[in-house]
PDB file of C-alpha atoms in Angstrom:
ATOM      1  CA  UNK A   1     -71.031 165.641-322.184  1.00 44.00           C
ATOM      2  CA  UNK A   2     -74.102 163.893-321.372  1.00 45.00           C
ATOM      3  CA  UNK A   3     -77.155 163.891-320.339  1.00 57.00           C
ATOM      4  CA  UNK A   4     -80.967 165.319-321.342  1.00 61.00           C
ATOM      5  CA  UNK A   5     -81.700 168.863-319.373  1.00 71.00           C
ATOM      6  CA  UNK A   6     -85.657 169.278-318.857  1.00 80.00           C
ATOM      7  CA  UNK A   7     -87.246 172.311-321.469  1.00 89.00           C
ATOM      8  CA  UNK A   8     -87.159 175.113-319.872  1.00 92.00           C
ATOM      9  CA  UNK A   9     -89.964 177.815-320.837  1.00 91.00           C
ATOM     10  CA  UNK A  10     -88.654 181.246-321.092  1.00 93.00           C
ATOM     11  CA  UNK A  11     -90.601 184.689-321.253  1.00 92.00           C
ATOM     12  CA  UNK A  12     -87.956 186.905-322.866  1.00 92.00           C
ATOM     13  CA  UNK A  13     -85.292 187.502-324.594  1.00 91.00           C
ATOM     14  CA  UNK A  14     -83.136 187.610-321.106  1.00 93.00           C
ATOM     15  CA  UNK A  15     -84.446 184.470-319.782  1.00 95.00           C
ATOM     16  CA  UNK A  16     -83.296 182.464-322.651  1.00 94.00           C
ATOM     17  CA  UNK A  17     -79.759 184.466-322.558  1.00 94.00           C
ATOM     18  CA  UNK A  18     -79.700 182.760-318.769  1.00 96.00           C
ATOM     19  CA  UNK A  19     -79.895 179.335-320.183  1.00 96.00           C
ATOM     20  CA  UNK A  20     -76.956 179.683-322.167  1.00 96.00           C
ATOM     21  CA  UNK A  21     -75.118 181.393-319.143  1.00 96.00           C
ATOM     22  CA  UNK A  22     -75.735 178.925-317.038  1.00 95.00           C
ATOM     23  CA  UNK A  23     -74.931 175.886-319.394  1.00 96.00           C
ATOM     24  CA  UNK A  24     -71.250 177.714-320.216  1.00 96.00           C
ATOM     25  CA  UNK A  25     -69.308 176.272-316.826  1.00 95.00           C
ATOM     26  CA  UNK A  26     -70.034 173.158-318.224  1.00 95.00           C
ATOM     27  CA  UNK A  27     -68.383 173.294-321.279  1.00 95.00           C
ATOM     28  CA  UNK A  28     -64.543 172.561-322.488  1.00 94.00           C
ATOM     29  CA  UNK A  29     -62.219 173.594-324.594  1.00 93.00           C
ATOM     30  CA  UNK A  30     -63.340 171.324-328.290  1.00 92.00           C
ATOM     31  CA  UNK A  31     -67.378 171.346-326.729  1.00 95.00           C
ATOM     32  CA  UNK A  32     -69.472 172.207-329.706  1.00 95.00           C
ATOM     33  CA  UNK A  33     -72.852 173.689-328.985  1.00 97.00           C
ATOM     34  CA  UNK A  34     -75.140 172.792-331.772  1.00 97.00           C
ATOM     35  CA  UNK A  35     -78.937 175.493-332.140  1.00 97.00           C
ATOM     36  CA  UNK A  36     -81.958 174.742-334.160  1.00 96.00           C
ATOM     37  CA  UNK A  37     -85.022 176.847-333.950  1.00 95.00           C
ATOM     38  CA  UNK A  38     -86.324 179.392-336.765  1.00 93.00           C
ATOM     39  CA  UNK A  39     -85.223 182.593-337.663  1.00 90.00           C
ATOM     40  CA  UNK A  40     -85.730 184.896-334.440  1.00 88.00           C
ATOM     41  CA  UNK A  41     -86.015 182.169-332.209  1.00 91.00           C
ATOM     42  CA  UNK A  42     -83.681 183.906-329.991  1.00 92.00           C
ATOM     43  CA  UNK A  43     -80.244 181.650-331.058  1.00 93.00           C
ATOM     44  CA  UNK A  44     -78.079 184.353-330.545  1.00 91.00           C
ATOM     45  CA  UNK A  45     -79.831 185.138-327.264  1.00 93.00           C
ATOM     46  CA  UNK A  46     -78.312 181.991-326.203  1.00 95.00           C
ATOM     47  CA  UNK A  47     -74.873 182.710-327.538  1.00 95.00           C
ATOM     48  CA  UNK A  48     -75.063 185.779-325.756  1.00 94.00           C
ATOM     49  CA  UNK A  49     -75.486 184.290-322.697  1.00 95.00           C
ATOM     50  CA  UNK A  50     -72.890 181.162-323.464  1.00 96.00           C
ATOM     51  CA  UNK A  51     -70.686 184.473-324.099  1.00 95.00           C
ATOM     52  CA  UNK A  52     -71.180 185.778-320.039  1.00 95.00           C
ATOM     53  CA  UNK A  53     -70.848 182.306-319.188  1.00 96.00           C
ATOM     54  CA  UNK A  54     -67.561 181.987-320.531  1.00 95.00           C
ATOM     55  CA  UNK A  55     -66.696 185.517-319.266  1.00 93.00           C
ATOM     56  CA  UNK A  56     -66.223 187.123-322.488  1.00 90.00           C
ATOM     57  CA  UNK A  57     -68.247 190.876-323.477  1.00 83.00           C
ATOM     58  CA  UNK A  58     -71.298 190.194-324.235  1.00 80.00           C
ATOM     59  CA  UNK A  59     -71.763 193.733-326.261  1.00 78.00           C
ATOM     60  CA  UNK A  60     -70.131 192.475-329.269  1.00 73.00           C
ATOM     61  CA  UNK A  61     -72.279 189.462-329.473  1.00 79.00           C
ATOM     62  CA  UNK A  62     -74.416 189.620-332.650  1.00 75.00           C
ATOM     63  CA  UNK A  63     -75.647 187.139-335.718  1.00 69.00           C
ATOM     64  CA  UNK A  64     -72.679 186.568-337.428  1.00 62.00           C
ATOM     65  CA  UNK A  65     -74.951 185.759-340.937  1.00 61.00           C
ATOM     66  CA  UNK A  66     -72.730 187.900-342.961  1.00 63.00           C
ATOM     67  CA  UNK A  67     -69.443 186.981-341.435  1.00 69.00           C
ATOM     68  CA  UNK A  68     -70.169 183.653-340.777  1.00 82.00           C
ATOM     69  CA  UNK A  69     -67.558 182.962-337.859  1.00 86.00           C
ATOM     70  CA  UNK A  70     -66.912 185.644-334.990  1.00 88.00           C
ATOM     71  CA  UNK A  71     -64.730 184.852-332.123  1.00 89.00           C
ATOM     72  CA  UNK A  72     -65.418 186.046-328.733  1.00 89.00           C
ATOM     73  CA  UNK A  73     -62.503 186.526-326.522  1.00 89.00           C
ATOM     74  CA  UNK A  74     -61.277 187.449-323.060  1.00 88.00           C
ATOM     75  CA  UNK A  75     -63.109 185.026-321.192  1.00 90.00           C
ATOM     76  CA  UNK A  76     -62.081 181.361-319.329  1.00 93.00           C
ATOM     77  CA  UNK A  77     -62.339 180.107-323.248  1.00 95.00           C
ATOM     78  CA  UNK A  78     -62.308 181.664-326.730  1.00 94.00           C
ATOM     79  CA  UNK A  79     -65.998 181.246-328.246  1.00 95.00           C
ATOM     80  CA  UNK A  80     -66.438 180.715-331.699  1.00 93.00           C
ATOM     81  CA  UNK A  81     -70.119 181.704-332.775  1.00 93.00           C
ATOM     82  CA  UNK A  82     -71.004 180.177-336.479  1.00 92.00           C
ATOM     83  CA  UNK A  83     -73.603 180.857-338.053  1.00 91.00           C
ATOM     84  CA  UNK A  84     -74.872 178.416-341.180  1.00 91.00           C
ATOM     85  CA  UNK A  85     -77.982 180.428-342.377  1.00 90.00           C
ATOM     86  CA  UNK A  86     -77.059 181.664-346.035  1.00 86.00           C
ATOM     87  CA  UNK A  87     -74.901 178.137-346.659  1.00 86.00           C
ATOM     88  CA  UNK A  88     -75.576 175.130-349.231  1.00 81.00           C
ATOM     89  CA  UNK A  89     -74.709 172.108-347.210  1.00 79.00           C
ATOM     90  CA  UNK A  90     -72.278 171.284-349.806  1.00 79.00           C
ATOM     91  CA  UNK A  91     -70.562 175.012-348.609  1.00 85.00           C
ATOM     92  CA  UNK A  92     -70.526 174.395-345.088  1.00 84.00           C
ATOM     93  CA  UNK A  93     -67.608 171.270-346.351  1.00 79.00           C
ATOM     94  CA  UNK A  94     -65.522 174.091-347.255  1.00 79.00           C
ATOM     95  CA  UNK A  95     -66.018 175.878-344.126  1.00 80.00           C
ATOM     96  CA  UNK A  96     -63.607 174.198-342.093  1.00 79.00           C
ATOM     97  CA  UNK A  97     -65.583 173.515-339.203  1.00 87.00           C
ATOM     98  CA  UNK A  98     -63.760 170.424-337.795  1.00 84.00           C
ATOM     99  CA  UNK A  99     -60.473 172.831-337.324  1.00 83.00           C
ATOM    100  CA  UNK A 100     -62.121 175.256-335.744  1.00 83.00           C
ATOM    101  CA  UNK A 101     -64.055 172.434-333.191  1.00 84.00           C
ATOM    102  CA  UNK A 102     -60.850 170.447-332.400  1.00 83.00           C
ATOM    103  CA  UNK A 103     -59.229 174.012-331.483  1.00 82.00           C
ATOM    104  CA  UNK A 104     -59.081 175.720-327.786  1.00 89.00           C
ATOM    105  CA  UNK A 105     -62.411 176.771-327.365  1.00 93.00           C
ATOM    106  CA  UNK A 106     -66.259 176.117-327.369  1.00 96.00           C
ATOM    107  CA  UNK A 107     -67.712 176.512-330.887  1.00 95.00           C
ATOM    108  CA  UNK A 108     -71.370 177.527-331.015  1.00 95.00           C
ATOM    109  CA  UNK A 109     -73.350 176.988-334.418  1.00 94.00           C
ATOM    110  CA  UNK A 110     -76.815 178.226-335.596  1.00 94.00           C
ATOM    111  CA  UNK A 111     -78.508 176.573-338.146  1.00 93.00           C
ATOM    112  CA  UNK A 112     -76.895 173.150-337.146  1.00 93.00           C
ATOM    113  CA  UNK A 113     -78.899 171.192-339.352  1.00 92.00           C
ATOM    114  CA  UNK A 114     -77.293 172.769-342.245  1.00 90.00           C
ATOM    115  CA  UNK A 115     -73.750 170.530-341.321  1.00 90.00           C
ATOM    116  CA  UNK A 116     -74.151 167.042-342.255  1.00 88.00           C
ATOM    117  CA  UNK A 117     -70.698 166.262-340.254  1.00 83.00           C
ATOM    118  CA  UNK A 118     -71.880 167.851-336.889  1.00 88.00           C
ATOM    119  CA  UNK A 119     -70.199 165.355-333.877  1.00 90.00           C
ATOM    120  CA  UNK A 120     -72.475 162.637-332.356  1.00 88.00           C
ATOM    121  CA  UNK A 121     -71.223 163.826-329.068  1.00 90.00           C
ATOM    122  CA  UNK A 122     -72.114 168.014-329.201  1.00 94.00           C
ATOM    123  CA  UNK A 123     -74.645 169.714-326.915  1.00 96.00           C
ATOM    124  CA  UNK A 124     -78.140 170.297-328.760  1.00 96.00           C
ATOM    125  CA  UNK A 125     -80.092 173.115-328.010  1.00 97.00           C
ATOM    126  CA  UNK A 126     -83.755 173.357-329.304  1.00 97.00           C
ATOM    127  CA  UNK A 127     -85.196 176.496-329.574  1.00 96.00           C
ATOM    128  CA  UNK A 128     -89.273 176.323-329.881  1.00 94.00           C
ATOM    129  CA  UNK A 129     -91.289 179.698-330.302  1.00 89.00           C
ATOM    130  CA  UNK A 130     -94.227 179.491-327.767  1.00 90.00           C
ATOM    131  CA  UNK A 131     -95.909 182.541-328.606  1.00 87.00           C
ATOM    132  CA  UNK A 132     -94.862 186.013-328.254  1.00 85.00           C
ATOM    133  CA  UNK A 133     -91.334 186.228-326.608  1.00 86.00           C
ATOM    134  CA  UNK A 134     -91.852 183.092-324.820  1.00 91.00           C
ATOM    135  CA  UNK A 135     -89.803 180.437-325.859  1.00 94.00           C
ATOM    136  CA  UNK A 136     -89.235 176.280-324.788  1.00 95.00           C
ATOM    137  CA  UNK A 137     -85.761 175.817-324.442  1.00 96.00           C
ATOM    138  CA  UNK A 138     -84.599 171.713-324.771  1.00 95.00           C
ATOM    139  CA  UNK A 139     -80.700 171.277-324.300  1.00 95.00           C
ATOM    140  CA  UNK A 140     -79.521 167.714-324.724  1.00 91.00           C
ATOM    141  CA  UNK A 141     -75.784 166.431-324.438  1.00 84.00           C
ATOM    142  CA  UNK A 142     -74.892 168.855-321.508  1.00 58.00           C
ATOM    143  CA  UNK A 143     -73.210 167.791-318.583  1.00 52.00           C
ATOM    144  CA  UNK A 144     -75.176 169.706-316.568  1.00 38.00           C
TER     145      UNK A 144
END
């Protein structure tokens, strides 16, 4: 992957899903999708749309802050949506992320920032609140 997409401003919560649909036909099997933005920035918006991108339900899609890892299935690739947000750095070692990213299919992780051995080489998506549901929407390493 390579390459610097141009933001993209978003009104809603849909607009931003769209973004992450339309990124997903880029993406491989071992593609890690790295988010930052602040709580309610709309992260899992995105993930939601990576999800329709990849073909998988999009119903089940949902924060996975308590259970860390969910895995969305039944689409051209498995999705694995992480989410970092309760983690110590020092517990996100133990998570064992760099299985899960050299597996079969795209890994997507919120609260990137918290994994000091994140890949050189992932996507980065940059969530910015812009007032109300508007949001600015940077994605950097895509192919697209």
């Amino acid at each position: 992957m390579s390459g610097h997409a141009a933001p993209q401003a978003t009104a809603d919560e849909a607009e931003t899903s769209r973004i992450g649909e339309e990124l997903a036909p880029t993406l491989r099997a071992g593609d890690v999708v790295l988010l930052y933005g602040p709580l309610g920035a709309g992260k899992t918006a995105f993930v939601r749309g990576l999800a329709r991108g990849l073909g998988a339900p999009t119903e089940e899609v949902s924060s996975p802050t308590f259970t860390l890892v969910q895995e969305y299935t039944g689409g051209r690739l498995p999705l694995y949506h992480v989410d970092l947000y309760r983690l110590e750095t020092k517990e996100v070692d133990d998570l064992g992320l760099d299985e899960l990213i050299s597996g079969e299919g795209v890994v997507a992780i919120e609260w990137a920032d918290r994994w000091i051995g994140r890949p050189e080489d992932a996507c980065e998506v940059w969530i910015e609140d812009a007032g109300e549901d508007r949001r600015i929407v940077r994605v950097s390493g895509a192919s697209r």
